[in-house]
CSV table of C-alpha atoms in Angstrom, one decimal:
chain,number,residue,atom,x,y,z
A,1,MET,CA,0.0,0.0,0.0
A,2,GLU,CA,1.3,3.3,-1.1
A,3,SER,CA,1.8,6.1,1.3
A,4,PRO,CA,0.2,9.5,1.0
A,5,VAL,CA,3.6,11.1,0.3
A,6,SER,CA,4.1,8.9,-2.6
A,7,LYS,CA,0.6,9.8,-3.9
A,8,MET,CA,1.3,13.5,-3.7
A,9,ALA,CA,4.6,13.0,-5.4
A,10,THR,CA,2.7,11.2,-8.2
A,11,LEU,CA,0.0,13.9,-8.6
A,12,SER,CA,2.5,16.8,-8.7
A,13,VAL,CA,4.3,15.4,-11.5
A,14,LYS,CA,1.1,14.9,-13.8
A,15,PRO,CA,0.9,17.5,-16.6
A,16,GLY,CA,-2.4,19.6,-16.8
A,17,GLN,CA,-3.7,23.0,-18.0
A,18,ARG,CA,-4.0,25.5,-15.4
A,19,PHE,CA,-6.7,28.3,-15.7
A,20,THR,CA,-6.6,31.6,-14.0
A,21,LEU,CA,-9.1,32.8,-11.5
A,22,LEU,CA,-10.3,35.2,-14.2
A,23,ASP,CA,-10.9,32.4,-16.5
A,24,TRP,CA,-12.8,30.7,-13.8
A,25,HIS,CA,-14.9,33.8,-13.1
A,26,THR,CA,-15.4,34.4,-16.8
A,27,ASN,CA,-16.6,30.8,-17.4
A,28,SER,CA,-19.1,31.2,-14.6
A,29,HIS,CA,-20.4,34.4,-16.0
A,30,LEU,CA,-20.7,32.8,-19.5
A,31,ILE,CA,-22.6,29.8,-18.1
A,32,SER,CA,-25.0,32.1,-16.2
A,33,ALA,CA,-25.5,34.3,-19.3
A,34,ASP,CA,-26.2,31.3,-21.5
A,35,ALA,CA,-28.6,30.0,-19.0
A,36,GLU,CA,-30.4,33.3,-18.9
A,37,ARG,CA,-30.5,33.5,-22.6
A,38,GLN,CA,-31.7,29.9,-23.0
A,39,ARG,CA,-34.4,30.5,-20.3
A,40,SER,CA,-35.4,33.8,-22.1
A,41,ALA,CA,-35.6,32.0,-25.4
A,42,SER,CA,-37.5,29.1,-23.9
A,43,HIS,CA,-39.9,31.6,-22.2
A,44,GLN,CA,-40.4,33.3,-25.6
A,45,VAL,CA,-41.1,30.0,-27.2
A,46,ARG,CA,-43.5,29.0,-24.4
A,47,GLN,CA,-45.3,32.3,-24.7
A,48,GLU,CA,-45.5,32.0,-28.4
A,49,ALA,CA,-46.7,28.4,-28.1
A,50,ARG,CA,-49.3,29.4,-25.6
A,51,ALA,CA,-50.5,32.3,-27.9
A,52,LEU,CA,-50.5,29.9,-30.8
A,53,ARG,CA,-52.4,27.3,-28.8
A,54,ASN,CA,-54.9,29.9,-27.7
A,55,GLU,CA,-55.2,31.2,-31.2
A,56,ILE,CA,-55.5,27.8,-32.7
A,57,ASN,CA,-58.0,26.6,-30.1
A,58,ASN,CA,-60.1,29.8,-30.5
A,59,GLN,CA,-59.9,29.5,-34.3
A,60,ALA,CA,-60.8,25.8,-34.1
A,61,LYS,CA,-63.7,26.6,-31.8
A,62,TRP,CA,-65.0,29.3,-34.1
A,63,ASP,CA,-64.5,27.2,-37.2
A,64,GLU,CA,-66.3,24.4,-35.5
A,65,HIS,CA,-69.1,26.8,-34.5
A,66,ASP,CA,-69.2,28.3,-38.0
A,67,ASN,CA,-69.3,24.8,-39.6
A,68,GLN,CA,-71.9,23.6,-37.2
A,69,THR,CA,-73.9,26.8,-37.9
A,70,ARG,CA,-73.5,26.3,-41.7
A,71,LEU,CA,-74.4,22.7,-41.4
A,72,ALA,CA,-77.5,23.6,-39.4
A,73,GLU,CA,-78.4,26.3,-41.8
A,74,ARG,CA,-77.9,23.9,-44.7
A,75,ILE,CA,-80.0,21.3,-43.0
A,76,SER,CA,-82.7,24.0,-42.4
A,77,SER,CA,-82.6,25.1,-46.0
A,78,VAL,CA,-82.7,21.5,-47.3
A,79,ASN,CA,-85.5,20.7,-44.8
A,80,ARG,CA,-87.5,23.7,-46.1
A,81,TRP,CA,-87.2,22.5,-49.6
A,82,LYS,CA,-88.1,19.0,-48.4
A,83,GLU,CA,-91.2,20.3,-46.8
A,84,THR,CA,-92.1,22.2,-49.9
A,85,LEU,CA,-91.6,19.1,-51.9
A,86,ASP,CA,-93.7,17.2,-49.4
A,87,LYS,CA,-96.5,19.7,-50.0
A,88,SER,CA,-96.0,19.5,-53.7
A,89,LEU,CA,-96.1,15.7,-53.6
A,90,ALA,CA,-99.3,15.8,-51.5
A,91,ASP,CA,-100.9,18.3,-53.9
A,92,ILE,CA,-99.9,16.4,-57.0
A,93,ASP,CA,-101.0,13.1,-55.5
A,94,ALA,CA,-104.4,14.7,-54.8
A,95,GLU,CA,-104.5,16.1,-58.3
A,96,ILE,CA,-103.6,12.7,-59.8
A,97,ASP,CA,-106.4,11.1,-57.8
A,98,ALA,CA,-108.9,13.8,-58.7
A,99,LEU,CA,-108.0,13.6,-62.4
A,100,ALA,CA,-108.1,9.8,-62.3
A,101,LYS,CA,-111.6,10.0,-60.8
A,102,VAL,CA,-112.7,12.5,-63.5
A,103,LYS,CA,-111.2,10.2,-66.2
A,104,GLU,CA,-113.1,7.3,-64.8
A,105,ALA,CA,-116.3,9.3,-64.8
A,106,ALA,CA,-115.7,10.3,-68.4
A,107,GLU,CA,-115.1,6.6,-69.2
A,108,ARG,CA,-118.3,5.7,-67.5
A,109,ALA,CA,-120.1,8.4,-69.3
A,110,LEU,CA,-118.6,7.2,-72.6
A,111,GLN,CA,-119.6,3.6,-71.8
A,112,ALA,CA,-123.1,4.8,-70.8
A,113,LYS,CA,-123.5,6.3,-74.3
A,114,ASN,CA,-123.5,2.8,-75.8
A,115,LEU,CA,-127.0,2.0,-74.5
A,116,PRO,CA,-128.6,5.1,-76.0
A,117,LEU,CA,-126.8,4.4,-79.3
A,118,ASP,CA,-128.0,0.8,-79.3
A,119,VAL,CA,-131.5,1.9,-78.5
A,120,SER,CA,-131.5,4.5,-81.3
A,121,ILE,CA,-130.1,2.1,-83.8
A,122,GLU,CA,-132.6,-0.5,-82.6
A,123,CYS,CA,-135.5,1.9,-83.1
A,124,LEU,CA,-134.3,2.8,-86.6
A,125,THR,CA,-133.9,-0.9,-87.4
A,126,LEU,CA,-137.4,-1.7,-86.0
A,127,ARG,CA,-138.9,1.1,-88.0
A,128,GLU,CA,-137.3,-0.3,-91.2
A,129,SER,CA,-139.9,-3.1,-90.9
A,130,ARG,CA,-142.7,-0.6,-91.7
A,131,ARG,CA,-144.5,-1.5,-94.9
A,132,ALA,CA,-145.8,0.3,-98.0
A,133,ILE,CA,-147.1,3.8,-97.5
A,134,ASP,CA,-146.0,3.8,-93.8
A,135,VAL,CA,-142.4,3.8,-94.8
A,136,VAL,CA,-142.2,7.6,-94.5
A,137,ARG,CA,-139.4,9.9,-93.5
A,138,ASP,CA,-141.3,11.3,-90.5
A,139,PRO,CA,-140.1,13.5,-87.6
A,140,VAL,CA,-139.5,10.4,-85.5
A,141,GLU,CA,-136.9,9.1,-88.0
A,142,GLU,CA,-135.3,12.5,-88.3
A,143,GLU,CA,-135.1,12.8,-84.5
A,144,LEU,CA,-133.6,9.3,-84.2
A,145,GLN,CA,-131.0,10.1,-86.8
A,146,LYS,CA,-130.2,13.4,-84.9
A,147,GLU,CA,-130.0,11.3,-81.7
A,148,VAL,CA,-127.4,9.0,-83.3
A,149,LYS,CA,-125.4,12.0,-84.5
A,150,VAL,CA,-125.6,13.6,-81.1
A,151,ILE,CA,-124.5,10.4,-79.4
A,152,ASP,CA,-121.6,10.0,-81.9
A,153,LYS,CA,-120.5,13.5,-81.3
A,154,ALA,CA,-120.7,13.1,-77.5
A,155,LYS,CA,-118.7,9.9,-77.7
A,156,ARG,CA,-116.0,11.5,-79.8
A,157,GLU,CA,-115.8,14.5,-77.4
A,158,LEU,CA,-115.7,12.2,-74.3
A,159,GLN,CA,-113.1,9.9,-76.0
A,160,GLN,CA,-111.0,13.0,-76.6
A,161,ARG,CA,-111.3,14.1,-73.0
A,162,VAL,CA,-110.4,10.6,-71.8
A,163,THR,CA,-107.3,10.6,-74.1
A,164,GLU,CA,-106.3,14.1,-72.9
A,165,ALA,CA,-106.8,13.0,-69.3
A,166,PHE,CA,-104.6,9.9,-69.8
A,167,GLN,CA,-101.9,12.1,-71.4
A,168,GLN,CA,-102.2,14.6,-68.5
A,169,LEU,CA,-101.9,11.8,-66.0
A,170,CYS,CA,-98.7,10.6,-67.7
A,171,LEU,CA,-97.4,14.2,-67.4
A,172,LEU,CA,-98.4,14.4,-63.8
A,173,GLN,CA,-96.7,11.1,-63.1
A,174,GLU,CA,-93.5,12.4,-64.8
A,175,ALA,CA,-93.6,15.6,-62.7
A,176,ARG,CA,-94.3,13.5,-59.6
A,177,GLN,CA,-91.4,11.2,-60.4
A,178,GLN,CA,-89.1,14.2,-60.6
A,179,LEU,CA,-90.5,15.6,-57.3
A,180,SER,CA,-90.1,12.2,-55.7
A,181,SER,CA,-86.5,11.8,-56.9
A,182,ASP,CA,-85.7,15.3,-55.7
A,183,HIS,CA,-87.4,14.6,-52.4
A,184,ARG,CA,-85.5,11.3,-52.0
A,185,ARG,CA,-82.2,13.1,-52.7
A,186,LYS,CA,-83.1,15.8,-50.2
A,187,MET,CA,-83.8,13.1,-47.6
A,188,GLU,CA,-80.4,11.5,-48.3
A,189,ALA,CA,-78.7,14.8,-48.1
A,190,LEU,CA,-80.5,15.6,-44.8
A,191,GLU,CA,-79.4,12.3,-43.3
A,192,ILE,CA,-75.8,12.9,-44.4
A,193,ASP,CA,-75.7,16.5,-43.1
A,194,ARG,CA,-77.3,15.5,-39.8
A,195,MET,CA,-74.8,12.8,-39.4
A,196,CYS,CA,-72.0,15.3,-40.1
A,197,LEU,CA,-73.6,17.7,-37.6
A,198,SER,CA,-73.5,15.0,-35.0
A,199,LEU,CA,-69.8,14.2,-35.5
A,200,SER,CA,-67.2,15.3,-32.9
A,201,VAL,CA,-63.7,14.5,-31.8
A,202,ASN,CA,-65.1,11.8,-29.6
A,203,SER,CA,-67.0,10.1,-32.4
A,204,PRO,CA,-65.8,6.5,-33.0
A,205,ASN,CA,-66.0,6.6,-36.8
A,206,ILE,CA,-63.7,9.5,-37.6
A,207,SER,CA,-60.5,9.0,-39.6
A,208,PHE,CA,-58.1,10.5,-42.1
A,209,LYS,CA,-59.3,10.4,-45.7
A,210,VAL,CA,-57.4,10.6,-48.9
A,211,ASN,CA,-57.8,14.0,-50.6
A,212,PRO,CA,-61.0,15.0,-48.7
A,213,THR,CA,-60.9,18.5,-50.2
A,214,ARG,CA,-61.3,17.3,-53.8
A,215,VAL,CA,-64.3,18.5,-55.8
A,216,PRO,CA,-66.4,15.4,-56.6
A,217,ASP,CA,-67.5,14.7,-60.1
A,218,GLY,CA,-71.0,16.0,-60.8
A,219,SER,CA,-70.9,18.7,-58.2
A,220,THR,CA,-73.3,21.6,-58.8
A,221,ALA,CA,-73.4,25.2,-57.7
A,222,LEU,CA,-75.8,26.3,-55.1
A,223,ASP,CA,-77.8,28.3,-57.6
A,224,GLU,CA,-78.1,25.3,-59.8
A,225,TRP,CA,-79.2,23.2,-56.9
A,226,GLU,CA,-81.9,25.7,-55.9
A,227,GLN,CA,-82.9,26.2,-59.5
A,228,ASN,CA,-83.4,22.5,-60.1
A,229,SER,CA,-85.7,22.2,-57.1
A,230,ARG,CA,-87.6,25.3,-58.2
A,231,CYS,CA,-88.0,24.0,-61.7
A,232,ASN,CA,-89.3,20.7,-60.4
A,233,LYS,CA,-91.8,22.5,-58.2
A,234,GLU,CA,-92.9,25.0,-60.9
A,235,ARG,CA,-93.3,22.2,-63.5
A,236,ALA,CA,-95.5,20.2,-61.0
A,237,GLU,CA,-97.5,23.4,-60.4
A,238,ALA,CA,-97.9,24.0,-64.1
A,239,GLU,CA,-99.0,20.4,-64.7
A,240,MET,CA,-101.4,20.6,-61.8
A,241,LYS,CA,-102.9,23.8,-63.2
A,242,ALA,CA,-103.3,22.2,-66.6
A,243,SER,CA,-104.9,19.1,-64.9
A,244,THR,CA,-107.3,21.3,-63.0
A,245,GLU,CA,-108.4,23.1,-66.2
A,246,LEU,CA,-108.7,19.7,-67.9
A,247,ARG,CA,-110.8,18.3,-65.0
A,248,GLU,CA,-113.1,21.3,-65.2
A,249,ALA,CA,-113.4,21.0,-69.0
A,250,THR,CA,-114.1,17.3,-68.7
A,251,VAL,CA,-116.7,17.7,-66.0
A,252,LEU,CA,-118.3,20.4,-68.2
A,253,ALA,CA,-118.2,18.1,-71.3
A,254,ILE,CA,-119.8,15.3,-69.4
A,255,ALA,CA,-122.6,17.5,-68.2
A,256,GLN,CA,-123.0,19.2,-71.6
A,257,THR,CA,-123.1,15.9,-73.5
A,258,ASN,CA,-125.6,14.5,-70.9
A,259,ASN,CA,-127.8,17.6,-71.3
A,260,GLU,CA,-127.6,17.4,-75.1
A,261,LEU,CA,-128.4,13.8,-75.1
A,262,GLU,CA,-131.3,14.2,-72.6
A,263,ALA,CA,-132.7,17.1,-74.7
A,264,GLN,CA,-132.5,15.0,-77.8
A,265,ARG,CA,-134.0,12.0,-76.0
A,266,VAL,CA,-137.0,14.2,-74.9
A,267,ALA,CA,-137.4,15.5,-78.5
A,268,THR,CA,-137.2,12.0,-80.0
A,269,GLU,CA,-139.7,10.6,-77.5
A,270,PHE,CA,-142.0,13.6,-78.0
A,271,ALA,CA,-142.0,13.0,-81.8
A,272,LEU,CA,-142.4,9.2,-81.2
A,273,ARG,CA,-145.4,9.8,-78.9
A,274,LYS,CA,-146.9,12.2,-81.4
A,275,ARG,CA,-146.4,9.7,-84.1
A,276,ILE,CA,-148.1,7.0,-82.0
A,277,ARG,CA,-151.0,9.3,-81.4
A,278,ASP,CA,-151.3,10.0,-85.1
A,279,LEU,CA,-151.1,6.2,-85.8
A,280,GLU,CA,-153.8,5.5,-83.2
A,281,SER,CA,-156.0,8.3,-84.7
A,282,ALA,CA,-155.4,6.9,-88.2
A,283,CYS,CA,-156.2,3.3,-87.0
A,284,ASP,CA,-159.4,4.6,-85.4
A,285,GLU,CA,-160.3,6.5,-88.6
A,286,LEU,CA,-159.6,3.4,-90.6
A,287,LYS,CA,-161.7,1.3,-88.2
A,288,TRP,CA,-164.5,3.8,-88.6
A,289,GLN,CA,-164.1,3.8,-92.4
A,290,GLU,CA,-164.1,0.0,-92.4
A,291,GLN,CA,-167.2,-0.2,-90.3
A,292,ASN,CA,-169.1,2.3,-92.5
A,293,THR,CA,-167.8,0.5,-95.6
A,294,LEU,CA,-169.0,-2.8,-94.3
A,295,GLU,CA,-172.4,-1.3,-93.5
A,296,GLU,CA,-172.5,0.2,-97.0
A,297,ILE,CA,-171.5,-3.1,-98.5
A,298,ALA,CA,-174.3,-4.8,-96.6
A,299,GLU,CA,-176.8,-2.2,-97.8
A,300,MET,CA,-175.5,-2.5,-101.3
A,301,GLU,CA,-175.8,-6.3,-101.3
A,302,GLU,CA,-179.3,-5.9,-99.9
A,303,ASP,CA,-180.2,-3.4,-102.7
A,304,ILE,CA,-178.7,-5.7,-105.3
A,305,ARG,CA,-180.9,-8.5,-104.0
A,306,HIS,CA,-183.9,-6.2,-104.3
A,307,LEU,CA,-182.8,-5.2,-107.8
A,308,GLU,CA,-182.4,-8.9,-108.8
A,309,GLU,CA,-185.8,-9.7,-107.3
A,310,ASP,CA,-187.4,-6.8,-109.2
A,311,LEU,CA,-185.6,-7.9,-112.4
A,312,ARG,CA,-186.9,-11.4,-111.9
A,313,ARG,CA,-190.5,-10.1,-111.3
A,314,LYS,CA,-190.3,-7.8,-114.4
A,315,MET,CA,-189.0,-10.8,-116.4
A,316,GLN,CA,-192.0,-12.7,-115.3
A,317,ASP,CA,-194.3,-9.8,-116.1
A,318,LEU,CA,-192.6,-9.6,-119.5
A,319,LYS,CA,-193.2,-13.3,-120.0
A,320,VAL,CA,-196.9,-12.8,-119.2
A,321,ALA,CA,-197.1,-9.9,-121.6
A,322,HIS,CA,-195.3,-11.8,-124.4
A,323,THR,CA,-197.6,-14.8,-123.8
A,324,ARG,CA,-200.7,-12.7,-123.9
A,325,LEU,CA,-199.6,-11.1,-127.1
A,326,GLU,CA,-198.6,-14.4,-128.7
A,327,THR,CA,-201.8,-16.0,-127.5
A,328,ARG,CA,-203.9,-13.2,-129.0
A,329,THR,CA,-202.4,-13.8,-132.4
A,330,CYS,CA,-204.5,-16.9,-132.5
A,331,ARG,CA,-207.8,-15.0,-132.6
A,332,PRO,CA,-209.8,-15.9,-135.6
A,333,THR,CA,-210.2,-13.7,-138.7
A,334,MET,CA,-211.9,-10.4,-137.9
A,335,GLU,CA,-211.3,-11.0,-134.2
A,336,LEU,CA,-207.6,-10.4,-134.8
A,337,CYS,CA,-208.0,-6.7,-134.5
A,338,TRP,CA,-205.6,-4.1,-132.9
A,339,ASP,CA,-207.8,-3.2,-130.0
A,340,GLN,CA,-207.1,-1.3,-126.8
A,341,ALA,CA,-205.9,-4.5,-125.1
A,342,GLN,CA,-203.4,-5.0,-127.9
A,343,ASN,CA,-202.2,-1.5,-127.6
A,344,GLY,CA,-201.9,-1.9,-123.8
A,345,LEU,CA,-200.1,-5.1,-124.0
A,346,THR,CA,-197.7,-3.8,-126.6
A,347,ALA,CA,-197.1,-0.7,-124.5
A,348,ALA,CA,-196.6,-2.9,-121.5
A,349,VAL,CA,-194.0,-5.0,-123.3
A,350,HIS,CA,-192.1,-1.9,-124.4
A,351,GLN,CA,-192.4,-0.5,-120.9
A,352,LEU,CA,-191.3,-3.7,-119.3
A,353,GLU,CA,-188.3,-4.1,-121.7
A,354,GLY,CA,-187.2,-0.5,-120.9
A,355,THR,CA,-187.6,-1.2,-117.2
A,356,ILE,CA,-185.6,-4.4,-117.5
A,357,ARG,CA,-182.9,-2.6,-119.4
A,358,ALA,CA,-182.8,0.1,-116.7
A,359,LEU,CA,-182.8,-2.5,-113.9
A,360,ARG,CA,-180.0,-4.5,-115.6
A,361,GLN,CA,-178.0,-1.3,-116.1
A,362,LYS,CA,-178.5,-0.3,-112.5
A,363,LEU,CA,-177.8,-3.8,-111.3
A,364,ALA,CA,-174.5,-3.7,-113.2
A,365,GLU,CA,-173.7,-0.3,-111.7
A,366,ALA,CA,-174.5,-1.8,-108.3
A,367,TRP,CA,-172.2,-4.7,-108.8
A,368,ASP,CA,-169.5,-2.3,-109.9
A,369,ALA,CA,-170.1,-0.2,-106.9
A,370,LEU,CA,-170.0,-3.3,-104.7
A,371,ASP,CA,-166.7,-4.4,-106.2
A,372,ALA,CA,-165.4,-0.9,-105.6
A,373,LEU,CA,-166.5,-1.1,-102.0
A,374,TYR,CA,-164.8,-4.5,-101.6
A,375,ARG,CA,-161.6,-3.1,-103.1
A,376,GLN,CA,-161.8,-0.1,-100.9
A,377,LEU,CA,-162.5,-2.3,-97.9
A,378,HIS,CA,-159.4,-4.4,-98.8
A,379,ARG,CA,-157.4,-1.2,-99.2
A,380,ILE,CA,-158.7,0.0,-95.8
A,381,GLN,CA,-157.9,-3.3,-94.1
A,382,THR,CA,-154.5,-3.4,-95.7
A,383,ASP,CA,-153.7,0.1,-94.7
A,384,SER,CA,-155.1,-0.6,-91.3
A,385,GLY,CA,-152.7,-3.6,-91.1
A,386,TYR,CA,-149.8,-1.3,-92.1
A,387,LYS,CA,-150.8,1.2,-89.5
A,388,ALA,CA,-151.3,-1.4,-86.8
A,389,SER,CA,-147.9,-2.9,-87.7
A,390,SER,CA,-146.3,0.6,-87.5
A,391,LEU,CA,-148.1,1.2,-84.2
A,392,VAL,CA,-146.7,-2.0,-82.8
A,393,LEU,CA,-143.2,-1.1,-84.0
A,394,ASP,CA,-143.3,2.4,-82.6
A,395,ASN,CA,-144.7,1.0,-79.3
A,396,LYS,CA,-141.8,-1.4,-79.3
A,397,CYS,CA,-139.5,1.6,-79.8
A,398,MET,CA,-141.1,3.3,-76.8
A,399,ASP,CA,-140.7,0.1,-74.7
A,400,SER,CA,-137.0,-0.1,-75.9
A,401,ARG,CA,-136.4,3.5,-74.9
A,402,ARG,CA,-137.6,2.8,-71.4
A,403,LYS,CA,-134.2,1.4,-70.8
A,404,LEU,CA,-132.9,5.0,-71.1
A,405,VAL,CA,-134.8,6.2,-68.0
A,406,VAL,CA,-135.5,3.0,-66.0
A,407,PRO,CA,-132.6,1.3,-64.2
A,408,ALA,CA,-131.6,-1.9,-65.8
A,409,GLU,CA,-132.4,-4.0,-62.7
A,410,LYS,CA,-135.9,-2.7,-62.6
A,411,LEU,CA,-136.6,-3.1,-66.3
A,412,VAL,CA,-138.5,-6.3,-67.1
A,413,PRO,CA,-137.8,-7.3,-70.7
A,414,GLU,CA,-140.6,-8.5,-72.9
A,415,VAL,CA,-140.6,-11.9,-74.4
A,416,ASN,CA,-140.2,-10.8,-78.0
A,417,THR,CA,-138.3,-7.6,-77.7
A,418,PHE,CA,-136.0,-6.7,-80.5
A,419,ASN,CA,-132.3,-7.4,-79.9
A,420,ARG,CA,-129.9,-5.6,-82.2
A,421,THR,CA,-127.0,-7.7,-81.2
A,422,ALA,CA,-128.8,-11.0,-81.8
A,423,ASN,CA,-128.4,-10.7,-85.5
A,424,HIS,CA,-132.0,-11.9,-86.2
A,425,ALA,CA,-133.1,-11.6,-89.8
A,426,LEU,CA,-136.0,-9.2,-90.3
A,427,SER,CA,-139.1,-10.7,-91.9
A,428,PRO,CA,-139.6,-9.3,-95.4
A,429,PRO,CA,-142.6,-7.0,-95.9
A,430,ASN,CA,-145.8,-8.7,-97.1
A,431,THR,CA,-146.3,-7.2,-100.5
A,432,GLY,CA,-149.2,-9.4,-101.5
A,433,GLN,CA,-151.8,-7.2,-99.9
A,434,LEU,CA,-150.1,-4.1,-101.4
A,435,ASP,CA,-150.3,-5.6,-104.9
A,436,LEU,CA,-154.0,-6.4,-104.3
A,437,ALA,CA,-154.6,-2.8,-103.2
C-alpha cells in the first residue's frame, strides 16, 4: 500500500492545464449568461406556443361553431325544400287522384252512351220493318238520326277528354317522379348532413381520408341546386294547373253531353209519342171507315138482292105480256084486231123491256159499286194492317227507350223484344196485300 507522500509525489508530476481565476470567473459568467439566454428563449417559445395554442383553439372553436352553424343552416334550407316538396307531392297526388276519378267518370259516361246508341239504332232498325205507305221519313226518323249524330258527337268528345286525361296523368306522373326523386335526394342529403352535424372528436367513426378537399364529379353550384328544385316545383304546379283546367273541362263536357243527349231524347220521344197518337188516330179512322164501308156493302148487297128480285119479277111480267100477245095472235079472222088491249099489251111490253134494261144497267152499276166497295174495304184493311204494324213497331220503340230512363235491374224485358246484337233476320214486308190494293 502506497503512502500519502508517494501519492502526492505522483500527482504533482502529472501534466495539466492551469486556468486563471479570471478564466474561472469568466466561465461562470458565461454559463450564467447562456442559462439566462436559454431561459429567455424558452420563455419566448413558451409564450408564443401558448399564444399559438390559444389562437388555434379559438380558431378551431370558431371554425367548428361556424361549420356547425353552416351545417345547421344547410339542414334547415334542405329541410324547407323537403317540406315544400312534401306539400307539392301531396298536392300532385291529390290532383292525380282527382284527375283519375274524373277520367273514370268520363269513361263511365262514354260507356253509358253505348246503351242510347244501341236503343236509337234498334229503333231505326225496327222502323225499317214498316210496310208500303207507312215507310215515310217522319219526324221520328229525323229525331232518331239526330240522336245517333248527337251520341256519336258526344262519344267523340268524351273519348278525346279521356285521351287528354290519360296524357295529362302521364305528365303528372312524370312531374311526380321528378319531385319524388328530388325529395329522395333531399332526404339522403339531410341524413348525411345531420350525421355530419353529430360528429365530434369523440365520435368513433372519424379517420383521415385521402384527398378530402377534392371537388367530386357531378358537383353543382348552389344556384343550380336551388334552380333545379324550383324548376321541379314549378313544373309540378304547371301540370297541376293544366290538370285542374282539364278536369273542369271534362266535367263540363260530361254535363254538356248528358244535357244534349237528354234534350235529344226528350225531343225524340215527343216525336215518337206524337207519331203513336197519329197512328192511333189513323187506326181509329180506318176502323170507322171499315165499319161504314161494311155497312155500305151490306146495304148495297141488300139493294142488289132487291134489284135482282125486281128484275126477276119484271121478267115474269114480260113473259106474261109476251104470252098474252102471242096467244092473242090466235084469234080468228076479224077478231084479230088491234084493239085497246093489244095496244096496252104492246105498250106494257115496251115499258117492261125498258124497265128491265134500266134494272139491268142499275144492277151492273150496283155490282161495280159493290166491287169498288170491296176493293176499298181491302185497301182500308191493308192500310189498317200497315198502321197497326207501324203502331206495334213504334210502341216497341217506346218500350225499348224505357231502358234510357228505367234502371236496368228494374226493367222487365218483354218476351219478343228486339235485340240488335242477336243478328236476327228481319221478316220481309208482305207485298201481297199491297199488290191487291
